Amino acid sequence: MDQETAKKLLVEGGTFVFLGVPSETQFGIDMQCWNTEEDFRGVKMIPPGLHYVHYSAVSKGTGDIAPRSGFMHYFHKKEFLVKMWDKKTEDLSKEEISDESIQRLKDNLFNLDRHLAPYPYEIWQKWKLLSSQITAELAAKLAPESGMIRASVELLSMTDAERPRGVKSSSSSISQENEKSPTKEDFSEEQIAGHSSAKRAKRITREEKEKSLLPDLKPVPGAAMRFTEIPQDKYPPDATPEEITKHYLDQSYSLELMIAQHNEPLHIIGELQFAYLCFLIGHSLEAFEHWKSLVILICSCDEAIHKYRSVFFHFIRTIEVQIEEMPEDFLADIVMNKNLVYKKLREFFRTAYVSKVDGRLLTMIERFKDNLTDKLQWDFTGLDADDEDERPVVVKLDDGTQ
């Protein structure tokens, strides 16, 4: 960083003091991570704004690394935040630091300063892009009540009485399973239709039976992420069959339901950024699944593109940076398996052309598509034609004639 910036951060930057951290502990802030040395005491010159502090205990004997834990904190100008390491739990101490102790550390800042690592300013611009829509209030709303974001969430133990026992099949259903399967000639068309429905019902029952064998494990109170729930019903109550089809093809209604649960529309992009960072930095698979669901939902909208232009403008800016930072193995999975993210991005680009998106938003969409093709060799040709798995299936029926 240049000298002017360094002077400004020395005066205005925040300070995070982390006392008692063992050497070789993995410690990081935002996208930077180090192994601590014995005299490590924290980080100084932290630019004002939201930051992600994270750490992992490292076993002295084996070198095994514990799952990552951390928290997001909005640092105000000149803020002095102090936390302490708990040797017993090998985690952040829950004990509050007294005002007197904090003041003593401030008074001793001259001696403490040489034990504080400077904030890695080279990542600051990229971090601002990745977190631009996450306000302090939004981060507090989405994070667990405890404030701690963990890669491995602690689960409640189950008593023996709560353990799953499965669902016993009735003797009648068992005997039905063992009976000889009837032929098509044994039934009328109405009976065949009814028999198909019964088979579908039996399949659902089997799924439920398998689910009943799995334990219903729940996170300990205050440990679960508080993401906005993706609507299960994709259409309004009392919708006609035609309207139901419309809402499944264009999921703007579902997006609006989610936006309504935020203070402002752009907070849905803030949630997308929050989920991504909890996955990328916090190693939370739950966060990755939520990020993926949000990307799929936003890419499945048509009418909303025109109603919430600002949301889609920031969506393009955000996901472009996110994909650049995405781990290579996840990117390979997206393309090689043609998973939903890749398919939905194709759908999104196609929708943008069909919906006649214009102006700056269309320019951004075109640039994003071209960048994905140039940098990652993602194939977005043939957007004016249906994908193979979306084409109507023609079934030839044997009418019995020779």
mmCIF file of C-alpha atoms in Angstrom:
data_model
loop_
_atom_site.group_PDB
_atom_site.id
_atom_site.type_symbol
_atom_site.label_atom_id
_atom_site.label_comp_id
_atom_site.label_asym_id
_atom_site.label_seq_id
_atom_site.Cartn_x
_atom_site.Cartn_y
_atom_site.Cartn_z
ATOM 1 C CA MET A 1 0.000 0.000 0.000
ATOM 2 C CA ASP A 2 1.150 3.592 -0.580
ATOM 3 C CA GLN A 3 2.273 5.829 2.282
ATOM 4 C CA GLU A 4 -0.866 8.019 2.208
ATOM 5 C CA THR A 5 -3.127 4.981 2.637
ATOM 6 C CA ALA A 6 -0.897 3.589 5.370
ATOM 7 C CA LYS A 7 -1.027 6.887 7.307
ATOM 8 C CA LYS A 8 -4.805 7.062 6.944
ATOM 9 C CA LEU A 9 -5.291 3.489 8.195
ATOM 10 C CA LEU A 10 -2.929 4.090 11.104
ATOM 11 C CA VAL A 11 -5.218 6.918 12.194
ATOM 12 C CA GLU A 12 -8.666 5.586 11.157
ATOM 13 C CA GLY A 13 -8.184 1.809 10.950
ATOM 14 C CA GLY A 14 -9.609 -0.646 13.458
ATOM 15 C CA THR A 15 -7.635 -2.993 15.690
ATOM 16 C CA PHE A 16 -8.454 -6.591 16.553
ATOM 17 C CA VAL A 17 -6.557 -7.975 19.543
ATOM 18 C CA PHE A 18 -6.656 -11.755 19.986
ATOM 19 C CA LEU A 19 -5.008 -12.778 23.257
ATOM 20 C CA GLY A 20 -3.603 -16.204 24.119
ATOM 21 C CA VAL A 21 -3.680 -17.685 20.611
ATOM 22 C CA PRO A 22 -1.298 -20.700 20.412
ATOM 23 C CA SER A 23 1.452 -20.613 17.797
ATOM 24 C CA GLU A 24 0.702 -22.372 14.479
ATOM 25 C CA THR A 25 -3.025 -21.679 14.855
ATOM 26 C CA GLN A 26 -4.619 -20.930 11.485
ATOM 27 C CA PHE A 27 -5.894 -17.353 11.713
ATOM 28 C CA GLY A 28 -7.313 -15.108 9.041
ATOM 29 C CA ILE A 29 -9.273 -12.015 8.201
ATOM 30 C CA ASP A 30 -11.427 -11.844 5.076
ATOM 31 C CA MET A 31 -9.668 -13.857 2.331
ATOM 32 C CA GLN A 32 -6.217 -13.918 3.934
ATOM 33 C CA CYS A 33 -5.039 -16.680 6.270
ATOM 34 C CA TRP A 34 -1.791 -17.287 8.203
ATOM 35 C CA ASN A 35 -0.284 -19.670 10.730
ATOM 36 C CA THR A 36 0.348 -17.617 13.852
ATOM 37 C CA GLU A 37 3.700 -17.198 15.547
ATOM 38 C CA GLU A 38 4.263 -17.199 19.295
ATOM 39 C CA ASP A 39 4.175 -13.409 19.647
ATOM 40 C CA PHE A 40 1.030 -12.920 17.520
ATOM 41 C CA ARG A 41 -1.540 -10.655 19.186
ATOM 42 C CA GLY A 42 -3.923 -9.659 16.400
ATOM 43 C CA VAL A 43 -4.409 -7.356 13.392
ATOM 44 C CA LYS A 44 -4.128 -3.567 13.031
ATOM 45 C CA MET A 45 -4.996 -0.986 10.335
ATOM 46 C CA ILE A 46 -8.290 -2.712 9.504
ATOM 47 C CA PRO A 47 -10.256 -0.579 6.982
ATOM 48 C CA PRO A 48 -13.644 0.549 8.381
ATOM 49 C CA GLY A 49 -16.440 -1.750 7.249
ATOM 50 C CA LEU A 50 -17.568 -5.371 7.469
ATOM 51 C CA HIS A 51 -14.906 -8.045 7.950
ATOM 52 C CA TYR A 52 -14.782 -11.799 8.509
ATOM 53 C CA VAL A 53 -12.436 -12.966 11.293
ATOM 54 C CA HIS A 54 -11.777 -16.727 11.260
ATOM 55 C CA TYR A 55 -9.512 -19.353 12.809
ATOM 56 C CA SER A 56 -8.825 -23.085 13.177
ATOM 57 C CA ALA A 57 -7.060 -24.829 16.049
ATOM 58 C CA VAL A 58 -4.080 -26.981 14.989
ATOM 59 C CA SER A 59 -3.023 -30.088 16.920
ATOM 60 C CA LYS A 60 0.574 -29.817 18.160
ATOM 61 C CA GLY A 61 1.188 -33.559 17.901
ATOM 62 C CA THR A 62 -0.459 -34.568 14.627
ATOM 63 C CA GLY A 63 -0.882 -31.255 12.840
ATOM 64 C CA ASP A 64 -4.610 -31.988 12.374
ATOM 65 C CA ILE A 65 -6.610 -28.857 11.648
ATOM 66 C CA ALA A 66 -9.982 -28.322 13.341
ATOM 67 C CA PRO A 67 -13.015 -27.206 11.279
ATOM 68 C CA ARG A 68 -12.989 -23.454 10.703
ATOM 69 C CA SER A 69 -14.901 -21.068 12.970
ATOM 70 C CA GLY A 70 -15.315 -17.314 12.812
ATOM 71 C CA PHE A 71 -17.560 -14.287 12.950
ATOM 72 C CA MET A 72 -18.415 -11.215 10.905
ATOM 73 C CA HIS A 73 -17.906 -7.835 12.518
ATOM 74 C CA TYR A 74 -18.423 -4.281 11.310
ATOM 75 C CA PHE A 75 -15.338 -2.293 12.327
ATOM 76 C CA HIS A 76 -15.958 1.394 12.898
ATOM 77 C CA LYS A 77 -13.204 3.996 12.630
ATOM 78 C CA LYS A 78 -10.544 3.508 15.315
ATOM 79 C CA GLU A 79 -12.486 0.597 16.853
ATOM 80 C CA PHE A 80 -10.511 -1.519 19.321
ATOM 81 C CA LEU A 81 -11.953 -5.047 19.570
ATOM 82 C CA VAL A 82 -10.502 -7.569 22.018
ATOM 83 C CA LYS A 83 -11.136 -11.335 22.160
ATOM 84 C CA MET A 84 -9.431 -14.115 24.091
ATOM 85 C CA TRP A 85 -8.516 -17.723 23.293
ATOM 86 C CA ASP A 86 -9.895 -20.493 25.529
ATOM 87 C CA LYS A 87 -7.209 -23.171 25.977
ATOM 88 C CA LYS A 88 -9.677 -25.777 27.275
ATOM 89 C CA THR A 89 -12.105 -25.615 24.368
ATOM 90 C CA GLU A 90 -9.446 -24.563 21.803
ATOM 91 C CA ASP A 91 -11.878 -21.927 20.647
ATOM 92 C CA LEU A 92 -12.826 -18.300 21.078
ATOM 93 C CA SER A 93 -13.567 -17.630 24.750
ATOM 94 C CA LYS A 94 -17.154 -16.725 25.652
ATOM 95 C CA GLU A 95 -15.866 -14.668 28.566
ATOM 96 C CA GLU A 96 -16.439 -10.926 28.239
ATOM 97 C CA ILE A 97 -13.313 -8.739 28.412
ATOM 98 C CA SER A 98 -13.703 -6.020 31.045
ATOM 99 C CA ASP A 99 -13.507 -2.331 30.116
ATOM 100 C CA GLU A 100 -10.549 -1.967 32.481
ATOM 101 C CA SER A 101 -8.603 -4.707 30.654
ATOM 102 C CA ILE A 102 -9.370 -3.133 27.271
ATOM 103 C CA GLN A 103 -8.220 0.262 28.496
ATOM 104 C CA ARG A 104 -4.943 -1.198 29.793
ATOM 105 C CA LEU A 105 -4.292 -2.710 26.350
ATOM 106 C CA LYS A 106 -5.008 0.654 24.699
ATOM 107 C CA ASP A 107 -2.638 2.410 27.087
ATOM 108 C CA ASN A 108 0.030 -0.165 26.192
ATOM 109 C CA LEU A 109 -0.589 0.103 22.438
ATOM 110 C CA PHE A 110 2.968 1.298 21.737
ATOM 111 C CA ASN A 111 4.401 -2.015 23.017
ATOM 112 C CA LEU A 112 1.499 -4.075 21.633
ATOM 113 C CA ASP A 113 1.806 -2.632 18.128
ATOM 114 C CA ARG A 114 4.828 -4.713 17.074
ATOM 115 C CA HIS A 115 2.859 -7.894 17.799
ATOM 116 C CA LEU A 116 -0.030 -6.871 15.495
ATOM 117 C CA ALA A 117 -0.025 -7.895 11.825
ATOM 118 C CA PRO A 118 -1.084 -5.160 9.367
ATOM 119 C CA TYR A 119 -4.312 -5.791 7.479
ATOM 120 C CA PRO A 120 -3.468 -7.325 4.047
ATOM 121 C CA TYR A 121 -4.533 -4.278 2.064
ATOM 122 C CA GLU A 122 -3.942 -5.999 -1.306
ATOM 123 C CA ILE A 123 -7.197 -7.985 -0.826
ATOM 124 C CA TRP A 124 -9.303 -4.967 0.208
ATOM 125 C CA GLN A 125 -10.704 -4.051 -3.219
ATOM 126 C CA LYS A 126 -11.720 -7.648 -3.983
ATOM 127 C CA TRP A 127 -13.239 -8.005 -0.503
ATOM 128 C CA LYS A 128 -15.337 -4.860 -1.023
ATOM 129 C CA LEU A 129 -16.746 -6.306 -4.251
ATOM 130 C CA LEU A 130 -17.599 -9.613 -2.556
ATOM 131 C CA SER A 131 -19.331 -7.965 0.422
ATOM 132 C CA SER A 132 -20.680 -4.711 -1.071
ATOM 133 C CA GLN A 133 -24.350 -5.346 -0.174
ATOM 134 C CA ILE A 134 -23.885 -6.895 3.286
ATOM 135 C CA THR A 135 -24.789 -4.330 5.923
ATOM 136 C CA ALA A 136 -23.986 -4.810 9.604
ATOM 137 C CA GLU A 137 -27.703 -5.325 10.290
ATOM 138 C CA LEU A 138 -28.083 -7.911 7.520
ATOM 139 C CA ALA A 139 -25.040 -9.873 8.701
ATOM 140 C CA ALA A 140 -26.454 -9.960 12.248
ATOM 141 C CA LYS A 141 -29.839 -11.084 10.906
ATOM 142 C CA LEU A 142 -28.456 -13.983 8.824
ATOM 143 C CA ALA A 143 -25.710 -15.229 11.151
ATOM 144 C CA PRO A 144 -26.496 -17.713 13.951
ATOM 145 C CA GLU A 145 -27.826 -16.163 17.152
ATOM 146 C CA SER A 146 -24.517 -16.985 18.815
ATOM 147 C CA GLY A 147 -22.762 -14.879 16.174
ATOM 148 C CA MET A 148 -20.344 -17.738 15.436
ATOM 149 C CA ILE A 149 -20.194 -19.146 11.898
ATOM 150 C CA ARG A 150 -18.884 -22.713 11.968
ATOM 151 C CA ALA A 151 -17.989 -25.206 9.236
ATOM 152 C CA SER A 152 -19.102 -27.994 11.568
ATOM 153 C CA VAL A 153 -22.252 -27.124 13.509
ATOM 154 C CA GLU A 154 -22.711 -28.822 16.888
ATOM 155 C CA LEU A 155 -25.845 -31.010 16.942
ATOM 156 C CA LEU A 156 -28.161 -31.893 19.798
ATOM 157 C CA SER A 157 -27.790 -35.439 21.093
ATOM 158 C CA MET A 158 -30.809 -37.760 21.012
ATOM 159 C CA THR A 159 -32.235 -39.873 23.790
ATOM 160 C CA ASP A 160 -32.917 -43.544 23.124
ATOM 161 C CA ALA A 161 -36.649 -42.814 22.998
ATOM 162 C CA GLU A 162 -36.072 -40.219 20.247
ATOM 163 C CA ARG A 163 -34.036 -42.527 18.028
ATOM 164 C CA PRO A 164 -35.776 -43.529 14.770
ATOM 165 C CA ARG A 165 -37.410 -46.948 14.710
ATOM 166 C CA GLY A 166 -38.699 -46.916 11.139
ATOM 167 C CA VAL A 167 -42.220 -47.702 9.986
ATOM 168 C CA LYS A 168 -43.484 -51.249 10.088
ATOM 169 C CA SER A 169 -45.162 -52.521 6.944
ATOM 170 C CA SER A 170 -48.610 -54.028 7.370
ATOM 171 C CA SER A 171 -49.090 -57.690 6.521
ATOM 172 C CA SER A 172 -51.478 -56.736 3.769
ATOM 173 C CA SER A 173 -48.903 -54.551 2.044
ATOM 174 C CA ILE A 174 -46.295 -57.320 2.352
ATOM 175 C CA SER A 175 -48.612 -59.882 0.831
ATOM 176 C CA GLN A 176 -49.434 -57.427 -1.977
ATOM 177 C CA GLU A 177 -45.734 -57.068 -2.697
ATOM 178 C CA ASN A 178 -45.392 -60.856 -3.020
ATOM 179 C CA GLU A 179 -48.381 -61.327 -5.288
ATOM 180 C CA LYS A 180 -47.863 -61.932 -8.971
ATOM 181 C CA SER A 181 -47.901 -58.648 -10.900
ATOM 182 C CA PRO A 182 -51.113 -58.377 -12.966
ATOM 183 C CA THR A 183 -50.938 -57.910 -16.721
ATOM 184 C CA LYS A 184 -52.380 -55.024 -18.684
ATOM 185 C CA GLU A 185 -55.201 -57.224 -20.000
ATOM 186 C CA ASP A 186 -56.534 -57.777 -16.470
ATOM 187 C CA PHE A 187 -57.655 -54.123 -16.122
ATOM 188 C CA SER A 188 -59.748 -51.510 -17.828
ATOM 189 C CA GLU A 189 -58.157 -48.113 -18.702
ATOM 190 C CA GLU A 190 -59.646 -46.563 -15.534
ATOM 191 C CA GLN A 191 -58.214 -49.368 -13.401
ATOM 192 C CA ILE A 192 -54.798 -48.977 -15.062
ATOM 193 C CA ALA A 193 -54.813 -45.270 -14.224
ATOM 194 C CA GLY A 194 -55.796 -46.049 -10.654
ATOM 195 C CA HIS A 195 -53.127 -48.746 -10.394
ATOM 196 C CA SER A 196 -50.467 -46.228 -11.585
ATOM 197 C CA SER A 197 -51.573 -43.757 -8.940
ATOM 198 C CA ALA A 198 -51.362 -46.478 -6.288
ATOM 199 C CA LYS A 199 -47.830 -47.338 -7.416
ATOM 200 C CA ARG A 200 -46.846 -43.686 -7.133
ATOM 201 C CA ALA A 201 -48.333 -43.563 -3.651
ATOM 202 C CA LYS A 202 -46.391 -46.715 -2.739
ATOM 203 C CA ARG A 203 -43.149 -45.108 -3.948
ATOM 204 C CA ILE A 204 -43.776 -42.047 -1.773
ATOM 205 C CA THR A 205 -44.472 -44.332 1.171
ATOM 206 C CA ARG A 206 -41.152 -46.087 0.635
ATOM 207 C CA GLU A 207 -39.313 -42.760 0.574
ATOM 208 C CA GLU A 208 -41.027 -41.731 3.760
ATOM 209 C CA LYS A 209 -40.149 -45.100 5.259
ATOM 210 C CA GLU A 210 -36.476 -44.606 4.438
ATOM 211 C CA LYS A 211 -36.599 -41.073 5.838
ATOM 212 C CA SER A 212 -38.110 -42.382 9.052
ATOM 213 C CA LEU A 213 -34.968 -44.475 9.601
ATOM 214 C CA LEU A 214 -32.748 -41.380 9.605
ATOM 215 C CA PRO A 215 -32.218 -39.426 12.844
ATOM 216 C CA ASP A 216 -33.755 -35.947 12.910
ATOM 217 C CA LEU A 217 -30.646 -34.169 14.182
ATOM 218 C CA LYS A 218 -31.005 -30.488 15.045
ATOM 219 C CA PRO A 219 -28.327 -27.864 15.735
ATOM 220 C CA VAL A 220 -27.838 -26.723 19.317
ATOM 221 C CA PRO A 221 -29.860 -23.557 20.038
ATOM 222 C CA GLY A 222 -28.260 -20.465 18.540
ATOM 223 C CA ALA A 223 -25.890 -22.390 16.226
ATOM 224 C CA ALA A 224 -27.964 -22.601 13.023
ATOM 225 C CA MET A 225 -27.645 -20.143 10.152
ATOM 226 C CA ARG A 226 -30.741 -17.964 9.701
ATOM 227 C CA PHE A 227 -31.028 -17.739 5.933
ATOM 228 C CA THR A 228 -34.277 -16.593 4.354
ATOM 229 C CA GLU A 229 -36.278 -19.689 3.500
ATOM 230 C CA ILE A 230 -36.722 -20.441 -0.204
ATOM 231 C CA PRO A 231 -40.519 -20.594 -0.825
ATOM 232 C CA GLN A 232 -41.821 -24.149 -1.229
ATOM 233 C CA ASP A 233 -44.968 -23.002 -3.030
ATOM 234 C CA LYS A 234 -43.939 -21.426 -6.319
ATOM 235 C CA TYR A 235 -47.377 -19.921 -6.968
ATOM 236 C CA PRO A 236 -50.046 -17.920 -5.079
ATOM 237 C CA PRO A 237 -52.935 -19.644 -3.253
ATOM 238 C CA ASP A 238 -55.941 -20.430 -5.453
ATOM 239 C CA ALA A 239 -53.823 -20.203 -8.612
ATOM 240 C CA THR A 240 -55.335 -21.772 -11.726
ATOM 241 C CA PRO A 241 -53.502 -24.623 -13.505
ATOM 242 C CA GLU A 242 -52.426 -22.130 -16.175
ATOM 243 C CA GLU A 243 -51.050 -19.741 -13.526
ATOM 244 C CA ILE A 244 -49.234 -22.588 -11.742
ATOM 245 C CA THR A 245 -47.443 -23.478 -14.978
ATOM 246 C CA LYS A 246 -46.551 -19.805 -15.525
ATOM 247 C CA HIS A 247 -45.052 -19.450 -12.020
ATOM 248 C CA TYR A 248 -42.983 -22.613 -12.418
ATOM 249 C CA LEU A 249 -41.511 -21.278 -15.673
ATOM 250 C CA ASP A 250 -41.035 -17.752 -14.310
ATOM 251 C CA GLN A 251 -40.228 -17.743 -10.587
ATOM 252 C CA SER A 252 -40.491 -13.976 -10.111
ATOM 253 C CA TYR A 253 -43.279 -14.589 -7.574
ATOM 254 C CA SER A 254 -40.940 -16.635 -5.349
ATOM 255 C CA LEU A 255 -38.216 -14.002 -5.614
ATOM 256 C CA GLU A 256 -40.683 -11.282 -4.599
ATOM 257 C CA LEU A 257 -41.703 -13.319 -1.536
ATOM 258 C CA MET A 258 -38.047 -13.454 -0.464
ATOM 259 C CA ILE A 259 -37.423 -9.764 -1.184
ATOM 260 C CA ALA A 260 -40.479 -8.896 0.944
ATOM 261 C CA GLN A 261 -38.739 -10.453 3.961
ATOM 262 C CA HIS A 262 -35.875 -7.940 3.684
ATOM 263 C CA ASN A 263 -35.811 -4.224 4.445
ATOM 264 C CA GLU A 264 -34.862 -3.416 0.858
ATOM 265 C CA PRO A 265 -34.594 -5.371 -2.422
ATOM 266 C CA LEU A 266 -30.780 -5.258 -2.617
ATOM 267 C CA HIS A 267 -30.563 -7.183 0.652
ATOM 268 C CA ILE A 268 -31.333 -10.335 -1.373
ATOM 269 C CA ILE A 269 -27.972 -9.749 -3.090
ATOM 270 C CA GLY A 270 -26.456 -9.140 0.332
ATOM 271 C CA GLU A 271 -27.769 -12.547 1.393
ATOM 272 C CA LEU A 272 -26.277 -14.107 -1.752
ATOM 273 C CA GLN A 273 -22.911 -12.551 -0.840
ATOM 274 C CA PHE A 274 -23.188 -13.587 2.810
ATOM 275 C CA ALA A 275 -23.939 -17.223 1.908
ATOM 276 C CA TYR A 276 -21.060 -17.300 -0.583
ATOM 277 C CA LEU A 277 -18.531 -15.932 1.932
ATOM 278 C CA CYS A 278 -19.684 -18.372 4.622
ATOM 279 C CA PHE A 279 -18.953 -21.131 2.118
ATOM 280 C CA LEU A 280 -15.756 -19.766 0.560
ATOM 281 C CA ILE A 281 -14.145 -18.655 3.827
ATOM 282 C CA GLY A 282 -16.173 -20.420 6.516
ATOM 283 C CA HIS A 283 -16.255 -23.790 4.674
ATOM 284 C CA SER A 284 -19.995 -24.137 5.378
ATOM 285 C CA LEU A 285 -21.692 -26.587 2.985
ATOM 286 C CA GLU A 286 -25.084 -25.409 4.238
ATOM 287 C CA ALA A 287 -24.161 -21.918 3.038
ATOM 288 C CA PHE A 288 -23.043 -23.293 -0.337
ATOM 289 C CA GLU A 289 -26.404 -25.033 -0.823
ATOM 290 C CA HIS A 290 -28.250 -21.811 0.021
ATOM 291 C CA TRP A 291 -26.034 -19.810 -2.346
ATOM 292 C CA LYS A 292 -26.744 -22.321 -5.113
ATOM 293 C CA SER A 293 -30.504 -22.166 -4.439
ATOM 294 C CA LEU A 294 -30.472 -18.363 -4.619
ATOM 295 C CA VAL A 295 -28.520 -18.366 -7.905
ATOM 296 C CA ILE A 296 -30.969 -20.873 -9.399
ATOM 297 C CA LEU A 297 -33.965 -18.838 -8.209
ATOM 298 C CA ILE A 298 -32.680 -15.498 -9.528
ATOM 299 C CA CYS A 299 -31.742 -17.074 -12.872
ATOM 300 C CA SER A 300 -35.279 -18.506 -13.153
ATOM 301 C CA CYS A 301 -36.987 -15.095 -13.249
ATOM 302 C CA ASP A 302 -38.389 -13.231 -16.229
ATOM 303 C CA GLU A 303 -40.764 -10.439 -15.150
ATOM 304 C CA ALA A 304 -38.584 -9.557 -12.159
ATOM 305 C CA ILE A 305 -35.679 -8.582 -14.446
ATOM 306 C CA HIS A 306 -37.620 -5.485 -15.500
ATOM 307 C CA LYS A 307 -39.155 -4.741 -12.085
ATOM 308 C CA TYR A 308 -35.908 -5.091 -10.112
ATOM 309 C CA ARG A 309 -33.259 -3.912 -12.577
ATOM 310 C CA SER A 310 -30.983 -2.791 -9.739
ATOM 311 C CA VAL A 311 -31.148 -6.240 -8.131
ATOM 312 C CA PHE A 312 -30.157 -7.960 -11.395
ATOM 313 C CA PHE A 313 -27.483 -5.349 -12.100
ATOM 314 C CA HIS A 314 -25.816 -6.139 -8.767
ATOM 315 C CA PHE A 315 -26.475 -9.867 -9.245
ATOM 316 C CA ILE A 316 -24.321 -9.840 -12.401
ATOM 317 C CA ARG A 317 -21.560 -7.815 -10.711
ATOM 318 C CA THR A 318 -21.614 -10.124 -7.680
ATOM 319 C CA ILE A 319 -21.722 -13.542 -9.339
ATOM 320 C CA GLU A 320 -19.012 -12.540 -11.832
ATOM 321 C CA VAL A 321 -16.589 -11.857 -8.947
ATOM 322 C CA GLN A 322 -17.810 -14.913 -7.021
ATOM 323 C CA ILE A 323 -17.118 -17.284 -9.904
ATOM 324 C CA GLU A 324 -13.613 -15.811 -10.266
ATOM 325 C CA GLU A 325 -12.929 -16.711 -6.615
ATOM 326 C CA MET A 326 -14.685 -20.094 -6.693
ATOM 327 C CA PRO A 327 -12.417 -23.096 -5.937
ATOM 328 C CA GLU A 328 -11.387 -24.903 -9.125
ATOM 329 C CA ASP A 329 -12.879 -28.266 -8.124
ATOM 330 C CA PHE A 330 -16.318 -26.667 -7.709
ATOM 331 C CA LEU A 331 -16.020 -24.953 -11.092
ATOM 332 C CA ALA A 332 -15.047 -28.261 -12.720
ATOM 333 C CA ASP A 333 -18.088 -29.915 -11.151
ATOM 334 C CA ILE A 334 -20.352 -27.135 -12.459
ATOM 335 C CA VAL A 335 -19.227 -27.675 -16.074
ATOM 336 C CA MET A 336 -18.430 -31.392 -16.307
ATOM 337 C CA ASN A 337 -21.669 -32.494 -14.677
ATOM 338 C CA LYS A 338 -23.674 -29.683 -16.269
ATOM 339 C CA ASN A 339 -25.236 -29.021 -12.896
ATOM 340 C CA LEU A 340 -28.098 -26.653 -12.204
ATOM 341 C CA VAL A 341 -25.948 -23.536 -11.812
ATOM 342 C CA TYR A 342 -24.576 -23.945 -15.347
ATOM 343 C CA LYS A 343 -27.994 -24.805 -16.778
ATOM 344 C CA LYS A 344 -29.686 -21.912 -15.007
ATOM 345 C CA LEU A 345 -27.066 -19.438 -16.225
ATOM 346 C CA ARG A 346 -27.836 -20.605 -19.770
ATOM 347 C CA GLU A 347 -31.516 -20.112 -19.025
ATOM 348 C CA PHE A 348 -30.832 -16.658 -17.584
ATOM 349 C CA PHE A 349 -28.913 -15.505 -20.671
ATOM 350 C CA ARG A 350 -31.665 -16.861 -22.919
ATOM 351 C CA THR A 351 -34.355 -15.094 -20.845
ATOM 352 C CA ALA A 352 -32.449 -11.798 -21.037
ATOM 353 C CA TYR A 353 -32.573 -11.927 -24.847
ATOM 354 C CA VAL A 354 -36.203 -13.058 -25.055
ATOM 355 C CA SER A 355 -37.308 -10.434 -22.501
ATOM 356 C CA LYS A 356 -35.528 -7.757 -24.528
ATOM 357 C CA VAL A 357 -33.383 -6.495 -21.671
ATOM 358 C CA ASP A 358 -31.605 -3.374 -22.893
ATOM 359 C CA GLY A 359 -29.164 -0.672 -21.906
ATOM 360 C CA ARG A 360 -26.449 -1.076 -19.321
ATOM 361 C CA LEU A 361 -27.890 -4.300 -17.895
ATOM 362 C CA LEU A 362 -27.749 -6.054 -21.278
ATOM 363 C CA THR A 363 -24.161 -4.860 -21.751
ATOM 364 C CA MET A 364 -23.210 -6.333 -18.375
ATOM 365 C CA ILE A 365 -24.947 -9.640 -19.172
ATOM 366 C CA GLU A 366 -23.148 -9.878 -22.540
ATOM 367 C CA ARG A 367 -19.779 -9.124 -20.932
ATOM 368 C CA PHE A 368 -20.382 -11.667 -18.167
ATOM 369 C CA LYS A 369 -21.308 -14.380 -20.686
ATOM 370 C CA ASP A 370 -18.250 -13.613 -22.829
ATOM 371 C CA ASN A 371 -15.942 -13.654 -19.787
ATOM 372 C CA LEU A 372 -17.240 -17.079 -18.731
ATOM 373 C CA THR A 373 -16.576 -18.373 -22.229
ATOM 374 C CA ASP A 374 -13.107 -16.777 -22.575
ATOM 375 C CA LYS A 375 -11.739 -17.525 -19.092
ATOM 376 C CA LEU A 376 -13.458 -20.804 -18.248
ATOM 377 C CA GLN A 377 -14.418 -22.170 -21.702
ATOM 378 C CA TRP A 378 -18.067 -22.447 -20.639
ATOM 379 C CA ASP A 379 -20.247 -23.121 -23.668
ATOM 380 C CA PHE A 380 -23.210 -20.767 -24.091
ATOM 381 C CA THR A 381 -23.794 -21.288 -27.811
ATOM 382 C CA GLY A 382 -27.228 -22.156 -29.144
ATOM 383 C CA LEU A 383 -29.160 -19.989 -26.682
ATOM 384 C CA ASP A 384 -31.826 -19.439 -29.320
ATOM 385 C CA ALA A 385 -32.576 -23.197 -29.350
ATOM 386 C CA ASP A 386 -33.957 -25.461 -26.629
ATOM 387 C CA ASP A 387 -31.479 -27.548 -24.653
ATOM 388 C CA GLU A 388 -31.551 -31.288 -25.322
ATOM 389 C CA ASP A 389 -33.278 -32.109 -22.028
ATOM 390 C CA GLU A 390 -35.904 -29.374 -22.521
ATOM 391 C CA ARG A 391 -37.174 -30.542 -25.906
ATOM 392 C CA PRO A 392 -40.567 -32.241 -26.153
ATOM 393 C CA VAL A 393 -40.352 -36.015 -26.091
ATOM 394 C CA VAL A 394 -42.102 -37.804 -28.961
ATOM 395 C CA VAL A 395 -43.351 -41.247 -27.971
ATOM 396 C CA LYS A 396 -44.301 -43.729 -30.709
ATOM 397 C CA LEU A 397 -47.255 -45.859 -29.623
ATOM 398 C CA ASP A 398 -47.705 -49.368 -30.986
ATOM 399 C CA ASP A 399 -51.331 -49.506 -32.198
ATOM 400 C CA GLY A 400 -51.135 -53.285 -32.680
ATOM 401 C CA THR A 401 -51.433 -53.122 -36.492
ATOM 402 C CA GLN A 402 -49.032 -55.082 -38.660
#
